[in-house]
Coordinates of C-alpha atoms in Angstrom, one line a residue:
Chain A
E39 CA 52.0 60.1 75.3
T40 CA 50.8 63.3 77.0
G41 CA 53.9 65.4 76.5
V42 CA 54.9 65.0 80.1
T43 CA 57.0 62.0 80.9
Q44 CA 57.6 60.6 84.4
T45 CA 60.2 58.0 85.4
P46 CA 60.2 55.5 86.9
R47 CA 56.5 54.4 86.6
H48 CA 56.8 52.2 89.7
L49 CA 59.2 52.5 92.7
V50 CA 59.5 50.4 95.8
M51 CA 61.9 51.7 98.4
G52 CA 62.9 51.1 102.0
M53 CA 62.6 53.8 104.6
T54 CA 66.4 54.4 104.7
N55 CA 66.8 54.6 100.9
K56 CA 67.4 57.6 98.8
K57 CA 65.8 57.8 95.3
S58 CA 64.7 60.4 92.8
L59 CA 61.6 60.8 90.6
K60 CA 62.1 62.5 87.2
C61 CA 59.7 64.5 85.2
E62 CA 60.3 65.9 81.7
Q63 CA 58.1 68.0 79.4
H64 CA 58.7 69.1 75.8
L65 CA 55.7 71.3 75.5
G66 CA 57.5 74.6 76.0
H67 CA 55.6 75.2 79.3
N68 CA 57.0 77.6 81.9
A69 CA 55.5 76.1 85.0
M70 CA 55.9 72.7 86.5
Y71 CA 54.3 71.0 89.6
W72 CA 54.5 68.1 91.9
Y73 CA 51.3 66.6 93.2
K74 CA 50.6 63.7 95.6
Q75 CA 47.6 61.5 95.0
S76 CA 46.5 59.2 97.7
A77 CA 43.6 56.8 97.4
K78 CA 40.1 58.4 97.7
K79 CA 41.7 61.8 98.4
P80 CA 42.0 65.0 96.3
L81 CA 45.3 65.7 94.7
E82 CA 47.6 67.5 97.1
L83 CA 49.9 70.3 95.6
M84 CA 53.4 69.8 96.8
F85 CA 55.7 72.2 94.9
V86 CA 55.4 74.8 92.1
Y87 CA 58.2 75.9 89.8
S88 CA 57.8 78.9 87.5
L89 CA 60.6 79.7 85.1
E90 CA 62.9 77.3 87.1
E91 CA 62.2 79.2 90.4
R92 CA 60.4 77.5 93.2
V93 CA 57.4 79.7 93.9
E94 CA 55.4 77.5 96.2
N95 CA 56.1 74.9 98.8
N96 CA 52.9 73.6 100.5
S97 CA 54.3 72.6 103.9
V98 CA 55.9 69.5 102.5
P99 CA 58.2 67.6 104.9
S100 CA 61.9 68.1 104.2
R101 CA 62.3 64.4 103.3
F102 CA 60.9 65.5 99.9
S103 CA 63.4 67.8 98.1
P104 CA 62.5 69.2 94.6
E105 CA 65.0 70.3 92.0
C106 CA 64.3 72.1 88.7
P107 CA 67.6 72.4 86.7
N108 CA 65.8 73.9 83.6
S109 CA 62.3 74.6 82.4
S110 CA 62.0 71.1 80.9
H111 CA 63.0 69.0 83.8
L112 CA 61.8 68.5 87.4
F113 CA 63.0 66.1 90.0
L114 CA 61.7 65.0 93.4
H115 CA 64.5 63.7 95.6
L116 CA 63.3 61.3 98.3
H117 CA 65.1 60.2 101.5
T118 CA 64.1 58.5 104.8
L119 CA 60.4 58.3 103.7
Q120 CA 57.6 56.9 105.8
P121 CA 55.0 54.2 104.8
E122 CA 52.3 56.9 104.7
D123 CA 54.3 58.5 101.8
S124 CA 53.2 55.7 99.6
A125 CA 51.1 57.2 96.9
L126 CA 51.0 58.2 93.2
Y127 CA 53.2 61.2 92.5
L128 CA 52.1 63.2 89.6
C129 CA 54.1 65.8 87.7
A130 CA 52.2 68.5 85.7
S131 CA 53.1 71.5 83.5
S132 CA 51.3 74.5 82.3
Q133 CA 52.1 77.2 79.8
G134 CA 51.7 79.9 82.4
R135 CA 50.3 80.4 85.9
G136 CA 46.8 81.5 86.5
P137 CA 43.3 80.1 86.2
N138 CA 43.2 80.2 82.4
Y139 CA 46.1 77.8 82.1
G140 CA 45.2 74.1 82.1
Y141 CA 47.6 71.4 83.2
T142 CA 49.1 68.6 81.3
F143 CA 49.8 65.7 83.6
G144 CA 52.3 62.9 83.4
S145 CA 51.3 59.3 84.1
G146 CA 52.8 59.4 87.5
T147 CA 55.2 57.3 89.6
R148 CA 53.5 54.8 91.9
L149 CA 55.7 54.9 95.1
T150 CA 55.6 52.2 97.7
V151 CA 57.6 52.7 100.9
V152 CA 58.3 49.5 102.8
Chain B
K41 CA 35.8 70.0 104.6
N42 CA 37.0 69.9 101.0
Q43 CA 35.8 72.9 98.9
V44 CA 35.0 70.5 96.0
E45 CA 32.8 67.6 96.8
Q46 CA 32.0 64.8 94.3
S47 CA 29.3 62.2 94.3
P48 CA 29.0 59.3 94.2
Q49 CA 32.4 58.1 95.3
S50 CA 32.0 55.1 93.0
L51 CA 29.6 53.9 90.4
I52 CA 29.1 50.7 88.5
I53 CA 26.9 50.7 85.3
L54 CA 26.3 48.4 82.4
E55 CA 27.8 49.1 79.0
G56 CA 25.5 51.3 76.9
K57 CA 23.8 53.0 79.8
N58 CA 24.0 56.6 80.7
C59 CA 25.2 58.1 84.0
T60 CA 25.6 61.5 85.7
L61 CA 28.4 62.5 88.1
Q62 CA 28.0 65.4 90.5
C63 CA 30.3 68.1 91.7
N64 CA 29.4 70.7 94.3
Y65 CA 31.8 73.4 95.2
T66 CA 32.2 76.3 97.6
V67 CA 35.3 77.8 96.0
S68 CA 35.1 81.5 95.7
P69 CA 35.7 83.7 93.8
F70 CA 35.0 81.3 90.9
S71 CA 37.0 81.4 87.7
N72 CA 36.4 78.1 85.9
L73 CA 35.6 74.5 86.4
R74 CA 37.3 71.6 84.7
W75 CA 36.4 67.9 84.5
Y76 CA 39.4 65.5 84.1
K77 CA 39.4 61.8 83.3
Q78 CA 42.0 59.6 84.9
D79 CA 42.5 56.1 83.6
T80 CA 44.0 53.6 86.0
G81 CA 47.8 54.0 86.1
R82 CA 47.7 57.3 84.1
G83 CA 47.6 61.0 84.8
P84 CA 44.4 63.0 84.6
V85 CA 43.4 64.3 81.1
S86 CA 41.2 67.3 80.6
L87 CA 37.7 66.7 79.2
T88 CA 36.0 70.1 79.5
I89 CA 36.5 73.6 80.9
M90 CA 33.6 75.9 81.8
T91 CA 33.6 79.5 82.8
F92 CA 31.0 81.4 84.8
S93 CA 28.9 82.3 81.7
E94 CA 28.7 78.8 80.3
N95 CA 25.8 76.4 81.2
T96 CA 26.8 73.4 79.2
K97 CA 29.7 72.1 77.2
S98 CA 30.0 68.8 75.3
N99 CA 33.0 66.7 74.3
G100 CA 31.7 63.7 72.3
R101 CA 29.6 61.5 74.6
Y102 CA 30.6 63.7 77.6
T103 CA 28.4 66.7 78.5
A104 CA 29.2 69.0 81.4
T105 CA 26.7 71.4 82.9
L106 CA 27.3 74.3 85.3
D107 CA 25.0 76.2 87.6
A108 CA 27.1 79.0 89.0
D109 CA 24.2 80.1 91.2
T110 CA 23.9 76.9 93.1
K111 CA 27.6 76.1 92.6
Q112 CA 26.9 72.7 91.1
S113 CA 28.3 70.9 88.1
S114 CA 27.5 67.6 86.5
L115 CA 29.2 65.4 84.0
H116 CA 26.8 63.3 81.9
I117 CA 28.1 60.3 80.0
T118 CA 25.9 59.0 77.2
A119 CA 25.9 55.4 75.8
S120 CA 28.8 54.3 78.1
Q121 CA 31.6 52.2 76.8
L122 CA 34.1 49.9 78.6
S123 CA 36.8 52.5 78.0
D124 CA 34.8 55.0 80.1
S125 CA 35.9 53.1 83.2
A126 CA 38.1 55.6 85.0
S127 CA 38.1 58.2 87.8
Y128 CA 36.5 61.5 86.9
I129 CA 37.9 64.5 88.8
C130 CA 36.2 67.9 89.2
V131 CA 38.6 70.9 89.5
V132 CA 37.6 74.4 90.4
S133 CA 39.9 77.4 89.9
R134 CA 39.7 80.7 91.8
T135 CA 40.2 84.1 90.1
L136 CA 42.7 85.1 92.7
G137 CA 46.2 83.8 92.9
N138 CA 48.2 81.9 90.4
N139 CA 47.2 78.3 90.0
D140 CA 44.8 78.2 93.0
M141 CA 43.0 75.0 91.8
R142 CA 40.9 73.0 94.2
F143 CA 40.5 69.3 93.4
G144 CA 37.7 66.9 94.2
A145 CA 38.4 63.4 95.3
G146 CA 36.9 62.0 92.1
T147 CA 34.2 59.5 91.2
R148 CA 35.4 56.0 90.3
L149 CA 33.3 54.8 87.3
T150 CA 33.2 51.1 86.3
V151 CA 31.5 50.1 83.1
K152 CA 30.7 46.4 82.9
P153 CA 29.8 44.4 79.8

């Protein structure tokens, strides 16, 4: 257990469905992130939250909607996704923001859009 | 072109053999470089972190090197084990900005008995 828990581990959804991914950390970290990992590609940063405030949104389509109700929880709400959105979605947290703070990653949610 | 390039893309070796993975970067200004190990179905886990002044750092059978002049790093795995089968990701951070981390696409290592 890495300290960052993601649920569900696997998700299959149709293009018209609405689902949510959940991330929880009990490390006392102040920043949380969503990354998308596609096969043979570098991790792509999607959203950054610092002290529950969204501080970065890397041109992610509006069909992805993040929510951070408190410093321990992060959600990614999904609706009307496309097949190309199929990927591993990773949540990470860090104690602070800046190059000296390493990330702790969750195990990810493997998403398949059919 | 990605600012962090890793090679090879994939590698198969026999158990007990050594191997070296490469990472070339153009990220600037450089702050530090991390190597992560990602097992199948899991998230990445940090192996080492190296700053500008460090040339080498070891973590058990893993040894990372850094040449900041040529902007190259390598990860050497000694006496490989089946459990070393994973993807190894190189991540370079800039000194500017908060969390400006650039990820490589990873090297997929398979260790066979």
